[in-house]
């Protein structure tokens, strides 16, 4: 597999993403407001937890107002998601084109497992703080050698030998991930990072394997002369990808839930999962089925503090 590396955030982390951008929808009779609560609404009444999100709301001739996590940027836009109960277009600003009506809003309501029932009027999206990338996110787990990280053979610290080392590591079933540590960029003035990034003579190549690590470093050193960190992992990349691929169907058949996004976190040696709402039942089911810590789940809709 050919690998590329972006500045600071390495493409070698091999994320696998399955994004439910435009789900299958069901036609709704109303063209102005959302349908009244039907099946599942009793569960919403029992669960008084309120959830909130910044999201696009879109209605077209095939369905009423729906909540969208991802949107296809056509004109008009396209997306689908859970129905929103209690939506009224006359109360919000929106755009309309070719029978499609949409806008971006901050919504709050209860969740019955299938749809969001508004508990207060929708408003403009709320600005959320953007967290800067963690400088230690892709740091090498190996202790820094005395005198710092340096190539052991500068002539073999090239982009070509870096690719060869990664391909060699990927050739064994025990391979558990690859990424580059570009901490040397942290001290550079703003704006210089992009030109200085991906320097094989300065970055640290990180390779992970399951099982016995004896001889792994020497094996990689046959092709790679740059800084190197070889560490162990609990799960191989192949096993993580297998679970990530099966997870959407497992969720659908096991809990009747939709996986919005799944990806392999190489550095964390786990799977990241996004669903609409995270519940204790879901966390327990994931741990029971795949083992504690294998799947880390996040919700698109967040509980109101």
PDB file of C-alpha atoms in Angstrom:
ATOM      1  CA  UNK A   1       0.000   0.000   0.000  1.00  0.00           C
ATOM      2  CA  UNK A   2       1.350   3.422  -0.926  1.00  0.00           C
ATOM      3  CA  UNK A   3       1.365   5.789   2.028  1.00  0.00           C
ATOM      4  CA  UNK A   4       1.477   9.600   2.158  1.00  0.00           C
ATOM      5  CA  UNK A   5       2.110  11.857   5.124  1.00  0.00           C
ATOM      6  CA  UNK A   6       0.527  15.266   5.745  1.00  0.00           C
ATOM      7  CA  UNK A   7       2.095  17.934   7.928  1.00  0.00           C
ATOM      8  CA  UNK A   8       1.798  16.976  11.593  1.00  0.00           C
ATOM      9  CA  UNK A   9      -1.323  14.902  11.035  1.00  0.00           C
ATOM     10  CA  UNK A  10      -0.011  11.771   9.407  1.00  0.00           C
ATOM     11  CA  UNK A  11      -1.894  10.021   6.690  1.00  0.00           C
ATOM     12  CA  UNK A  12      -0.176   6.797   7.729  1.00  0.00           C
ATOM     13  CA  UNK A  13      -2.700   6.470  10.513  1.00  0.00           C
ATOM     14  CA  UNK A  14      -4.773   4.671   7.913  1.00  0.00           C
ATOM     15  CA  UNK A  15      -8.234   5.871   8.961  1.00  0.00           C
ATOM     16  CA  UNK A  16     -11.133   3.910   7.505  1.00  0.00           C
ATOM     17  CA  UNK A  17     -14.283   5.979   7.341  1.00  0.00           C
ATOM     18  CA  UNK A  18     -17.822   4.963   6.630  1.00  0.00           C
ATOM     19  CA  UNK A  19     -19.965   8.094   6.536  1.00  0.00           C
ATOM     20  CA  UNK A  20     -23.690   7.992   6.378  1.00  0.00           C
ATOM     21  CA  UNK A  21     -24.055  11.261   4.470  1.00  0.00           C
ATOM     22  CA  UNK A  22     -27.409  10.762   2.858  1.00  0.00           C
ATOM     23  CA  UNK A  23     -29.557   8.084   4.428  1.00  0.00           C
ATOM     24  CA  UNK A  24     -32.626   6.422   2.998  1.00  0.00           C
ATOM     25  CA  UNK A  25     -35.658   8.507   3.835  1.00  0.00           C
ATOM     26  CA  UNK A  26     -39.404   7.994   4.094  1.00  0.00           C
ATOM     27  CA  UNK A  27     -41.919  10.301   2.449  1.00  0.00           C
ATOM     28  CA  UNK A  28     -43.781  12.649   4.789  1.00  0.00           C
ATOM     29  CA  UNK A  29     -47.154  14.272   4.093  1.00  0.00           C
ATOM     30  CA  UNK A  30     -46.364  17.764   5.363  1.00  0.00           C
ATOM     31  CA  UNK A  31     -44.401  20.300   3.372  1.00  0.00           C
ATOM     32  CA  UNK A  32     -44.333  22.963   6.064  1.00  0.00           C
ATOM     33  CA  UNK A  33     -44.045  21.398   9.484  1.00  0.00           C
ATOM     34  CA  UNK A  34     -42.844  18.047  10.729  1.00  0.00           C
ATOM     35  CA  UNK A  35     -45.110  15.085  11.319  1.00  0.00           C
ATOM     36  CA  UNK A  36     -46.651  14.508  14.714  1.00  0.00           C
ATOM     37  CA  UNK A  37     -45.068  11.915  17.039  1.00  0.00           C
ATOM     38  CA  UNK A  38     -45.874   8.312  16.207  1.00  0.00           C
ATOM     39  CA  UNK A  39     -44.027   5.086  17.030  1.00  0.00           C
ATOM     40  CA  UNK A  40     -41.232   5.466  19.593  1.00  0.00           C
ATOM     41  CA  UNK A  41     -42.544   8.749  20.923  1.00  0.00           C
ATOM     42  CA  UNK A  42     -43.497   7.134  24.220  1.00  0.00           C
ATOM     43  CA  UNK A  43     -39.849   6.351  24.820  1.00  0.00           C
ATOM     44  CA  UNK A  44     -39.008  10.047  24.379  1.00  0.00           C
ATOM     45  CA  UNK A  45     -41.595  10.978  26.971  1.00  0.00           C
ATOM     46  CA  UNK A  46     -40.059   8.512  29.424  1.00  0.00           C
ATOM     47  CA  UNK A  47     -36.513   9.736  28.793  1.00  0.00           C
ATOM     48  CA  UNK A  48     -36.461  13.414  29.705  1.00  0.00           C
ATOM     49  CA  UNK A  49     -32.790  13.833  28.754  1.00  0.00           C
ATOM     50  CA  UNK A  50     -32.410  16.708  26.335  1.00  0.00           C
ATOM     51  CA  UNK A  51     -29.832  16.620  23.567  1.00  0.00           C
ATOM     52  CA  UNK A  52     -28.412  19.385  21.420  1.00  0.00           C
ATOM     53  CA  UNK A  53     -26.399  19.839  18.236  1.00  0.00           C
ATOM     54  CA  UNK A  54     -25.419  22.247  15.504  1.00  0.00           C
ATOM     55  CA  UNK A  55     -26.820  20.717  12.336  1.00  0.00           C
ATOM     56  CA  UNK A  56     -28.350  21.250   8.933  1.00  0.00           C
ATOM     57  CA  UNK A  57     -32.101  20.691   8.771  1.00  0.00           C
ATOM     58  CA  UNK A  58     -33.423  19.831   5.308  1.00  0.00           C
ATOM     59  CA  UNK A  59     -36.813  19.042   3.796  1.00  0.00           C
ATOM     60  CA  UNK A  60     -37.490  17.963   0.224  1.00  0.00           C
ATOM     61  CA  UNK A  61     -40.479  16.539  -1.688  1.00  0.00           C
ATOM     62  CA  UNK A  62     -39.603  13.030  -0.475  1.00  0.00           C
ATOM     63  CA  UNK A  63     -39.458  13.729   3.265  1.00  0.00           C
ATOM     64  CA  UNK A  64     -40.204  16.290   5.931  1.00  0.00           C
ATOM     65  CA  UNK A  65     -37.630  18.129   8.068  1.00  0.00           C
ATOM     66  CA  UNK A  66     -34.682  15.883   8.879  1.00  0.00           C
ATOM     67  CA  UNK A  67     -31.505  16.317  10.903  1.00  0.00           C
ATOM     68  CA  UNK A  68     -28.292  15.998   8.894  1.00  0.00           C
ATOM     69  CA  UNK A  69     -24.840  15.232  10.218  1.00  0.00           C
ATOM     70  CA  UNK A  70     -23.244  15.470   6.763  1.00  0.00           C
ATOM     71  CA  UNK A  71     -24.408  17.272   3.645  1.00  0.00           C
ATOM     72  CA  UNK A  72     -23.610  16.875  -0.043  1.00  0.00           C
ATOM     73  CA  UNK A  73     -22.708  20.362  -1.225  1.00  0.00           C
ATOM     74  CA  UNK A  74     -24.799  20.414  -4.385  1.00  0.00           C
ATOM     75  CA  UNK A  75     -27.378  23.087  -5.123  1.00  0.00           C
ATOM     76  CA  UNK A  76     -29.788  22.382  -3.654  1.00  0.00           C
ATOM     77  CA  UNK A  77     -27.892  20.403  -1.021  1.00  0.00           C
ATOM     78  CA  UNK A  78     -28.709  16.754  -0.357  1.00  0.00           C
ATOM     79  CA  UNK A  79     -28.807  14.920   2.942  1.00  0.00           C
ATOM     80  CA  UNK A  80     -30.968  12.767   5.144  1.00  0.00           C
ATOM     81  CA  UNK A  81     -31.260  11.691   8.723  1.00  0.00           C
ATOM     82  CA  UNK A  82     -33.741  11.308  11.562  1.00  0.00           C
ATOM     83  CA  UNK A  83     -37.048  13.153  11.451  1.00  0.00           C
ATOM     84  CA  UNK A  84     -37.488  16.234  13.631  1.00  0.00           C
ATOM     85  CA  UNK A  85     -40.818  16.385  15.459  1.00  0.00           C
ATOM     86  CA  UNK A  86     -42.244  19.860  16.076  1.00  0.00           C
ATOM     87  CA  UNK A  87     -40.311  21.681  13.355  1.00  0.00           C
ATOM     88  CA  UNK A  88     -41.865  24.856  11.924  1.00  0.00           C
ATOM     89  CA  UNK A  89     -40.154  26.582   9.008  1.00  0.00           C
ATOM     90  CA  UNK A  90     -42.110  29.778   9.654  1.00  0.00           C
ATOM     91  CA  UNK A  91     -40.159  30.245  12.894  1.00  0.00           C
ATOM     92  CA  UNK A  92     -36.660  30.134  11.359  1.00  0.00           C
ATOM     93  CA  UNK A  93     -34.711  31.640   8.496  1.00  0.00           C
ATOM     94  CA  UNK A  94     -34.090  29.225   5.638  1.00  0.00           C
ATOM     95  CA  UNK A  95     -33.213  28.858   1.979  1.00  0.00           C
ATOM     96  CA  UNK A  96     -35.325  27.192  -0.693  1.00  0.00           C
ATOM     97  CA  UNK A  97     -34.522  25.919  -4.151  1.00  0.00           C
ATOM     98  CA  UNK A  98     -36.213  23.407  -6.461  1.00  0.00           C
ATOM     99  CA  UNK A  99     -38.587  22.267  -3.756  1.00  0.00           C
ATOM    100  CA  UNK A 100     -35.828  21.786  -1.183  1.00  0.00           C
ATOM    101  CA  UNK A 101     -35.793  23.871   1.987  1.00  0.00           C
ATOM    102  CA  UNK A 102     -32.852  23.959   4.369  1.00  0.00           C
ATOM    103  CA  UNK A 103     -30.810  25.897   6.892  1.00  0.00           C
ATOM    104  CA  UNK A 104     -28.208  25.536   9.613  1.00  0.00           C
ATOM    105  CA  UNK A 105     -29.450  25.617  13.188  1.00  0.00           C
ATOM    106  CA  UNK A 106     -28.822  24.846  16.833  1.00  0.00           C
ATOM    107  CA  UNK A 107     -31.444  22.301  17.872  1.00  0.00           C
ATOM    108  CA  UNK A 108     -32.431  20.930  21.280  1.00  0.00           C
ATOM    109  CA  UNK A 109     -34.846  18.131  22.065  1.00  0.00           C
ATOM    110  CA  UNK A 110     -35.476  14.631  23.349  1.00  0.00           C
ATOM    111  CA  UNK A 111     -34.460  11.481  21.494  1.00  0.00           C
ATOM    112  CA  UNK A 112     -36.658   8.389  21.184  1.00  0.00           C
ATOM    113  CA  UNK A 113     -34.094   6.265  19.399  1.00  0.00           C
ATOM    114  CA  UNK A 114     -35.263   7.243  15.927  1.00  0.00           C
ATOM    115  CA  UNK A 115     -35.991  10.970  15.904  1.00  0.00           C
ATOM    116  CA  UNK A 116     -35.567  14.254  17.709  1.00  0.00           C
ATOM    117  CA  UNK A 117     -38.580  15.949  19.325  1.00  0.00           C
ATOM    118  CA  UNK A 118     -37.909  19.645  19.831  1.00  0.00           C
ATOM    119  CA  UNK A 119     -38.272  20.960  23.367  1.00  0.00           C
ATOM    120  CA  UNK A 120     -37.457  24.561  22.463  1.00  0.00           C
ATOM    121  CA  UNK A 121     -37.383  26.631  19.278  1.00  0.00           C
ATOM    122  CA  UNK A 122     -34.423  26.147  16.972  1.00  0.00           C
ATOM    123  CA  UNK A 123     -31.979  29.026  16.744  1.00  0.00           C
ATOM    124  CA  UNK A 124     -28.798  30.029  14.946  1.00  0.00           C
ATOM    125  CA  UNK A 125     -25.880  27.673  15.305  1.00  0.00           C
ATOM    126  CA  UNK A 126     -23.904  28.174  18.497  1.00  0.00           C
ATOM    127  CA  UNK A 127     -20.220  28.850  18.057  1.00  0.00           C
ATOM    128  CA  UNK A 128     -18.166  26.130  19.680  1.00  0.00           C
ATOM    129  CA  UNK A 129     -14.507  26.534  20.594  1.00  0.00           C
ATOM    130  CA  UNK A 130     -12.121  24.930  18.140  1.00  0.00           C
ATOM    131  CA  UNK A 131      -9.584  22.827  19.946  1.00  0.00           C
ATOM    132  CA  UNK A 132      -6.071  23.202  18.517  1.00  0.00           C
ATOM    133  CA  UNK A 133      -4.435  19.959  17.431  1.00  0.00           C
ATOM    134  CA  UNK A 134      -2.676  18.265  20.305  1.00  0.00           C
ATOM    135  CA  UNK A 135       1.064  18.552  19.829  1.00  0.00           C
ATOM    136  CA  UNK A 136       1.498  15.190  21.494  1.00  0.00           C
ATOM    137  CA  UNK A 137      -1.177  13.443  19.436  1.00  0.00           C
ATOM    138  CA  UNK A 138       1.313  11.665  17.196  1.00  0.00           C
ATOM    139  CA  UNK A 139       4.258  11.609  19.579  1.00  0.00           C
ATOM    140  CA  UNK A 140       6.456   8.531  19.649  1.00  0.00           C
ATOM    141  CA  UNK A 141       5.858   6.276  22.660  1.00  0.00           C
ATOM    142  CA  UNK A 142       9.554   5.361  22.738  1.00  0.00           C
ATOM    143  CA  UNK A 143      11.809   7.348  25.095  1.00  0.00           C
ATOM    144  CA  UNK A 144      13.836   9.955  23.243  1.00  0.00           C
ATOM    145  CA  UNK A 145      17.444   8.807  22.801  1.00  0.00           C
ATOM    146  CA  UNK A 146      20.210  10.744  24.504  1.00  0.00           C
ATOM    147  CA  UNK A 147      21.028  13.650  22.229  1.00  0.00           C
ATOM    148  CA  UNK A 148      17.642  13.523  20.507  1.00  0.00           C
ATOM    149  CA  UNK A 149      16.201  11.731  17.521  1.00  0.00           C
ATOM    150  CA  UNK A 150      18.622  11.427  14.597  1.00  0.00           C
ATOM    151  CA  UNK A 151      19.053   9.087  11.621  1.00  0.00           C
ATOM    152  CA  UNK A 152      21.410   6.177  12.174  1.00  0.00           C
ATOM    153  CA  UNK A 153      22.155   6.141   8.441  1.00  0.00           C
ATOM    154  CA  UNK A 154      21.304   9.448   6.710  1.00  0.00           C
ATOM    155  CA  UNK A 155      21.759   7.886   3.277  1.00  0.00           C
ATOM    156  CA  UNK A 156      18.849   5.536   4.041  1.00  0.00           C
ATOM    157  CA  UNK A 157      16.594   8.234   5.512  1.00  0.00           C
ATOM    158  CA  UNK A 158      14.646   9.110   2.371  1.00  0.00           C
ATOM    159  CA  UNK A 159      11.011   9.138   1.308  1.00  0.00           C
ATOM    160  CA  UNK A 160      11.684   6.019  -0.743  1.00  0.00           C
ATOM    161  CA  UNK A 161      13.146   4.041   2.160  1.00  0.00           C
ATOM    162  CA  UNK A 162      10.367   5.302   4.428  1.00  0.00           C
ATOM    163  CA  UNK A 163       7.800   3.840   2.039  1.00  0.00           C
ATOM    164  CA  UNK A 164       9.766   0.601   1.870  1.00  0.00           C
ATOM    165  CA  UNK A 165       9.838   0.328   5.653  1.00  0.00           C
ATOM    166  CA  UNK A 166       6.084   0.843   5.932  1.00  0.00           C
ATOM    167  CA  UNK A 167       5.358  -1.645   3.169  1.00  0.00           C
ATOM    168  CA  UNK A 168       7.626  -4.188   4.845  1.00  0.00           C
ATOM    169  CA  UNK A 169       5.831  -3.716   8.163  1.00  0.00           C
ATOM    170  CA  UNK A 170       2.445  -4.058   6.476  1.00  0.00           C
ATOM    171  CA  UNK A 171       3.457  -7.358   4.900  1.00  0.00           C
ATOM    172  CA  UNK A 172       3.101  -9.329   8.163  1.00  0.00           C
ATOM    173  CA  UNK A 173      -0.197 -10.166   9.899  1.00  0.00           C
ATOM    174  CA  UNK A 174       1.119  -8.759  13.191  1.00  0.00           C
ATOM    175  CA  UNK A 175       1.273  -5.235  11.755  1.00  0.00           C
ATOM    176  CA  UNK A 176      -0.685  -2.874  14.013  1.00  0.00           C
ATOM    177  CA  UNK A 177      -0.125   0.568  12.516  1.00  0.00           C
ATOM    178  CA  UNK A 178       2.256   3.212  11.208  1.00  0.00           C
ATOM    179  CA  UNK A 179       2.536   6.942  11.747  1.00  0.00           C
ATOM    180  CA  UNK A 180       5.168   9.660  11.809  1.00  0.00           C
ATOM    181  CA  UNK A 181       6.118  11.888  14.714  1.00  0.00           C
ATOM    182  CA  UNK A 182       6.930  15.372  13.431  1.00  0.00           C
ATOM    183  CA  UNK A 183       7.493  17.052  16.778  1.00  0.00           C
ATOM    184  CA  UNK A 184      10.410  18.934  15.252  1.00  0.00           C
ATOM    185  CA  UNK A 185       7.811  21.214  13.634  1.00  0.00           C
ATOM    186  CA  UNK A 186       6.532  22.477  16.993  1.00  0.00           C
ATOM    187  CA  UNK A 187       9.290  25.047  17.423  1.00  0.00           C
ATOM    188  CA  UNK A 188       8.997  26.557  13.959  1.00  0.00           C
ATOM    189  CA  UNK A 189       7.403  29.965  13.297  1.00  0.00           C
ATOM    190  CA  UNK A 190       3.817  29.893  12.080  1.00  0.00           C
ATOM    191  CA  UNK A 191       3.666  29.429   8.330  1.00  0.00           C
ATOM    192  CA  UNK A 192       6.888  27.472   8.004  1.00  0.00           C
ATOM    193  CA  UNK A 193       5.466  24.116   9.024  1.00  0.00           C
ATOM    194  CA  UNK A 194       4.163  23.120   5.608  1.00  0.00           C
ATOM    195  CA  UNK A 195       7.495  23.649   3.877  1.00  0.00           C
ATOM    196  CA  UNK A 196       9.479  21.877   6.595  1.00  0.00           C
ATOM    197  CA  UNK A 197       7.112  18.935   7.038  1.00  0.00           C
ATOM    198  CA  UNK A 198       7.718  15.350   5.964  1.00  0.00           C
ATOM    199  CA  UNK A 199      11.496  15.530   6.198  1.00  0.00           C
ATOM    200  CA  UNK A 200      12.701  11.899   6.474  1.00  0.00           C
ATOM    201  CA  UNK A 201      15.914  13.082   8.116  1.00  0.00           C
ATOM    202  CA  UNK A 202      13.984  14.721  10.988  1.00  0.00           C
ATOM    203  CA  UNK A 203      10.760  12.794  11.541  1.00  0.00           C
ATOM    204  CA  UNK A 204      10.403   9.644  13.634  1.00  0.00           C
ATOM    205  CA  UNK A 205       8.835   6.647  11.923  1.00  0.00           C
ATOM    206  CA  UNK A 206       6.575   4.722  14.307  1.00  0.00           C
ATOM    207  CA  UNK A 207       5.681   1.103  13.614  1.00  0.00           C
ATOM    208  CA  UNK A 208       3.567  -1.167  15.784  1.00  0.00           C
ATOM    209  CA  UNK A 209       3.213  -4.930  15.898  1.00  0.00           C
ATOM    210  CA  UNK A 210       1.363  -7.459  17.994  1.00  0.00           C
ATOM    211  CA  UNK A 211       3.159 -10.421  19.526  1.00  0.00           C
ATOM    212  CA  UNK A 212       6.895 -10.851  19.976  1.00  0.00           C
ATOM    213  CA  UNK A 213       8.904  -7.786  18.937  1.00  0.00           C
ATOM    214  CA  UNK A 214      12.230  -9.615  18.890  1.00  0.00           C
ATOM    215  CA  UNK A 215      14.068  -8.782  15.705  1.00  0.00           C
ATOM    216  CA  UNK A 216      11.461  -6.332  14.424  1.00  0.00           C
ATOM    217  CA  UNK A 217      13.662  -3.245  14.685  1.00  0.00           C
ATOM    218  CA  UNK A 218      16.630  -4.955  13.019  1.00  0.00           C
ATOM    219  CA  UNK A 219      14.302  -6.182  10.279  1.00  0.00           C
ATOM    220  CA  UNK A 220      13.077  -2.643   9.570  1.00  0.00           C
ATOM    221  CA  UNK A 221      16.630  -1.293   9.801  1.00  0.00           C
ATOM    222  CA  UNK A 222      17.509  -3.343   6.738  1.00  0.00           C
ATOM    223  CA  UNK A 223      15.732  -0.669   4.666  1.00  0.00           C
ATOM    224  CA  UNK A 224      15.204   2.390   6.919  1.00  0.00           C
ATOM    225  CA  UNK A 225      18.001   4.562   8.303  1.00  0.00           C
ATOM    226  CA  UNK A 226      15.947   7.351   9.841  1.00  0.00           C
ATOM    227  CA  UNK A 227      14.738   7.717  13.419  1.00  0.00           C
ATOM    228  CA  UNK A 228      12.633   4.707  14.368  1.00  0.00           C
ATOM    229  CA  UNK A 229      10.295   3.675  17.182  1.00  0.00           C
ATOM    230  CA  UNK A 230       9.007   0.087  17.230  1.00  0.00           C
ATOM    231  CA  UNK A 231       6.371  -0.741  19.856  1.00  0.00           C
ATOM    232  CA  UNK A 232       3.861  -3.445  20.688  1.00  0.00           C
ATOM    233  CA  UNK A 233       0.084  -3.346  20.396  1.00  0.00           C
ATOM    234  CA  UNK A 234      -2.837  -5.361  21.685  1.00  0.00           C
ATOM    235  CA  UNK A 235      -4.670  -5.495  18.359  1.00  0.00           C
ATOM    236  CA  UNK A 236      -3.450  -5.870  14.788  1.00  0.00           C
ATOM    237  CA  UNK A 237      -4.589  -3.391  12.184  1.00  0.00           C
ATOM    238  CA  UNK A 238      -6.271  -6.192  10.244  1.00  0.00           C
ATOM    239  CA  UNK A 239      -8.378  -7.154  13.264  1.00  0.00           C
ATOM    240  CA  UNK A 240      -9.362  -3.529  13.845  1.00  0.00           C
ATOM    241  CA  UNK A 241     -10.352  -3.065  10.220  1.00  0.00           C
ATOM    242  CA  UNK A 242     -12.373  -6.267  10.284  1.00  0.00           C
ATOM    243  CA  UNK A 243     -14.384  -5.039  13.267  1.00  0.00           C
ATOM    244  CA  UNK A 244     -14.737  -1.530  11.797  1.00  0.00           C
ATOM    245  CA  UNK A 245     -16.132  -2.991   8.573  1.00  0.00           C
ATOM    246  CA  UNK A 246     -18.610  -5.207  10.427  1.00  0.00           C
ATOM    247  CA  UNK A 247     -19.631  -2.638  13.041  1.00  0.00           C
ATOM    248  CA  UNK A 248     -22.433  -0.900  11.073  1.00  0.00           C
ATOM    249  CA  UNK A 249     -24.214  -4.202  10.383  1.00  0.00           C
ATOM    250  CA  UNK A 250     -23.586  -5.438  13.935  1.00  0.00           C
ATOM    251  CA  UNK A 251     -25.163  -2.294  15.369  1.00  0.00           C
ATOM    252  CA  UNK A 252     -28.120  -2.517  13.038  1.00  0.00           C
ATOM    253  CA  UNK A 253     -28.849  -6.166  13.803  1.00  0.00           C
ATOM    254  CA  UNK A 254     -27.946  -6.076  17.488  1.00  0.00           C
ATOM    255  CA  UNK A 255     -29.416  -2.776  18.650  1.00  0.00           C
ATOM    256  CA  UNK A 256     -31.266  -1.358  15.628  1.00  0.00           C
ATOM    257  CA  UNK A 257     -28.851   1.579  15.625  1.00  0.00           C
ATOM    258  CA  UNK A 258     -27.173   3.419  12.770  1.00  0.00           C
ATOM    259  CA  UNK A 259     -23.414   3.914  12.716  1.00  0.00           C
ATOM    260  CA  UNK A 260     -22.797   7.393  11.325  1.00  0.00           C
ATOM    261  CA  UNK A 261     -19.045   6.998  11.054  1.00  0.00           C
ATOM    262  CA  UNK A 262     -16.413   4.397  11.882  1.00  0.00           C
ATOM    263  CA  UNK A 263     -12.645   4.738  11.647  1.00  0.00           C
ATOM    264  CA  UNK A 264      -9.507   2.989  12.836  1.00  0.00           C
ATOM    265  CA  UNK A 265      -7.422   5.009  15.293  1.00  0.00           C
ATOM    266  CA  UNK A 266      -3.926   3.683  14.659  1.00  0.00           C
ATOM    267  CA  UNK A 267      -2.240   5.606  17.463  1.00  0.00           C
ATOM    268  CA  UNK A 268      -4.919   4.646  19.984  1.00  0.00           C
ATOM    269  CA  UNK A 269      -5.091   1.055  18.686  1.00  0.00           C
ATOM    270  CA  UNK A 270      -8.894   1.215  18.712  1.00  0.00           C
ATOM    271  CA  UNK A 271     -11.964   1.965  16.626  1.00  0.00           C
ATOM    272  CA  UNK A 272     -13.749   5.316  16.746  1.00  0.00           C
ATOM    273  CA  UNK A 273     -17.511   5.152  16.289  1.00  0.00           C
ATOM    274  CA  UNK A 274     -20.034   7.980  15.917  1.00  0.00           C
ATOM    275  CA  UNK A 275     -23.766   7.465  16.503  1.00  0.00           C
ATOM    276  CA  UNK A 276     -26.613   9.886  17.096  1.00  0.00           C
ATOM    277  CA  UNK A 277     -26.813   9.366  20.878  1.00  0.00           C
ATOM    278  CA  UNK A 278     -24.519   7.489  23.272  1.00  0.00           C
ATOM    279  CA  UNK A 279     -26.242   5.519  26.020  1.00  0.00           C
ATOM    280  CA  UNK A 280     -24.950   3.278  28.836  1.00  0.00           C
ATOM    281  CA  UNK A 281     -26.652   0.360  27.107  1.00  0.00           C
ATOM    282  CA  UNK A 282     -24.675   1.001  23.925  1.00  0.00           C
ATOM    283  CA  UNK A 283     -21.362   1.299  25.784  1.00  0.00           C
ATOM    284  CA  UNK A 284     -22.036  -1.962  27.601  1.00  0.00           C
ATOM    285  CA  UNK A 285     -23.007  -3.751  24.404  1.00  0.00           C
ATOM    286  CA  UNK A 286     -19.825  -2.620  22.641  1.00  0.00           C
ATOM    287  CA  UNK A 287     -17.599  -3.728  25.522  1.00  0.00           C
ATOM    288  CA  UNK A 288     -19.360  -7.085  25.798  1.00  0.00           C
ATOM    289  CA  UNK A 289     -19.172  -7.818  22.072  1.00  0.00           C
ATOM    290  CA  UNK A 290     -15.710  -6.515  21.181  1.00  0.00           C
ATOM    291  CA  UNK A 291     -13.908  -6.227  24.496  1.00  0.00           C
ATOM    292  CA  UNK A 292     -13.383  -3.217  26.786  1.00  0.00           C
ATOM    293  CA  UNK A 293     -11.673  -0.298  25.071  1.00  0.00           C
ATOM    294  CA  UNK A 294     -11.748  -1.636  21.530  1.00  0.00           C
ATOM    295  CA  UNK A 295     -14.515   0.720  20.365  1.00  0.00           C
ATOM    296  CA  UNK A 296     -14.669   4.323  21.556  1.00  0.00           C
ATOM    297  CA  UNK A 297     -18.062   5.857  20.850  1.00  0.00           C
ATOM    298  CA  UNK A 298     -19.110   9.489  20.485  1.00  0.00           C
ATOM    299  CA  UNK A 299     -22.550  10.998  19.932  1.00  0.00           C
ATOM    300  CA  UNK A 300     -23.523  13.575  17.321  1.00  0.00           C
ATOM    301  CA  UNK A 301     -26.236  14.763  19.705  1.00  0.00           C
ATOM    302  CA  UNK A 302     -24.756  15.843  23.044  1.00  0.00           C
ATOM    303  CA  UNK A 303     -26.629  15.819  26.374  1.00  0.00           C
ATOM    304  CA  UNK A 304     -27.559  19.299  27.550  1.00  0.00           C
ATOM    305  CA  UNK A 305     -25.419  20.192  30.554  1.00  0.00           C
TER     306      UNK A 305
END
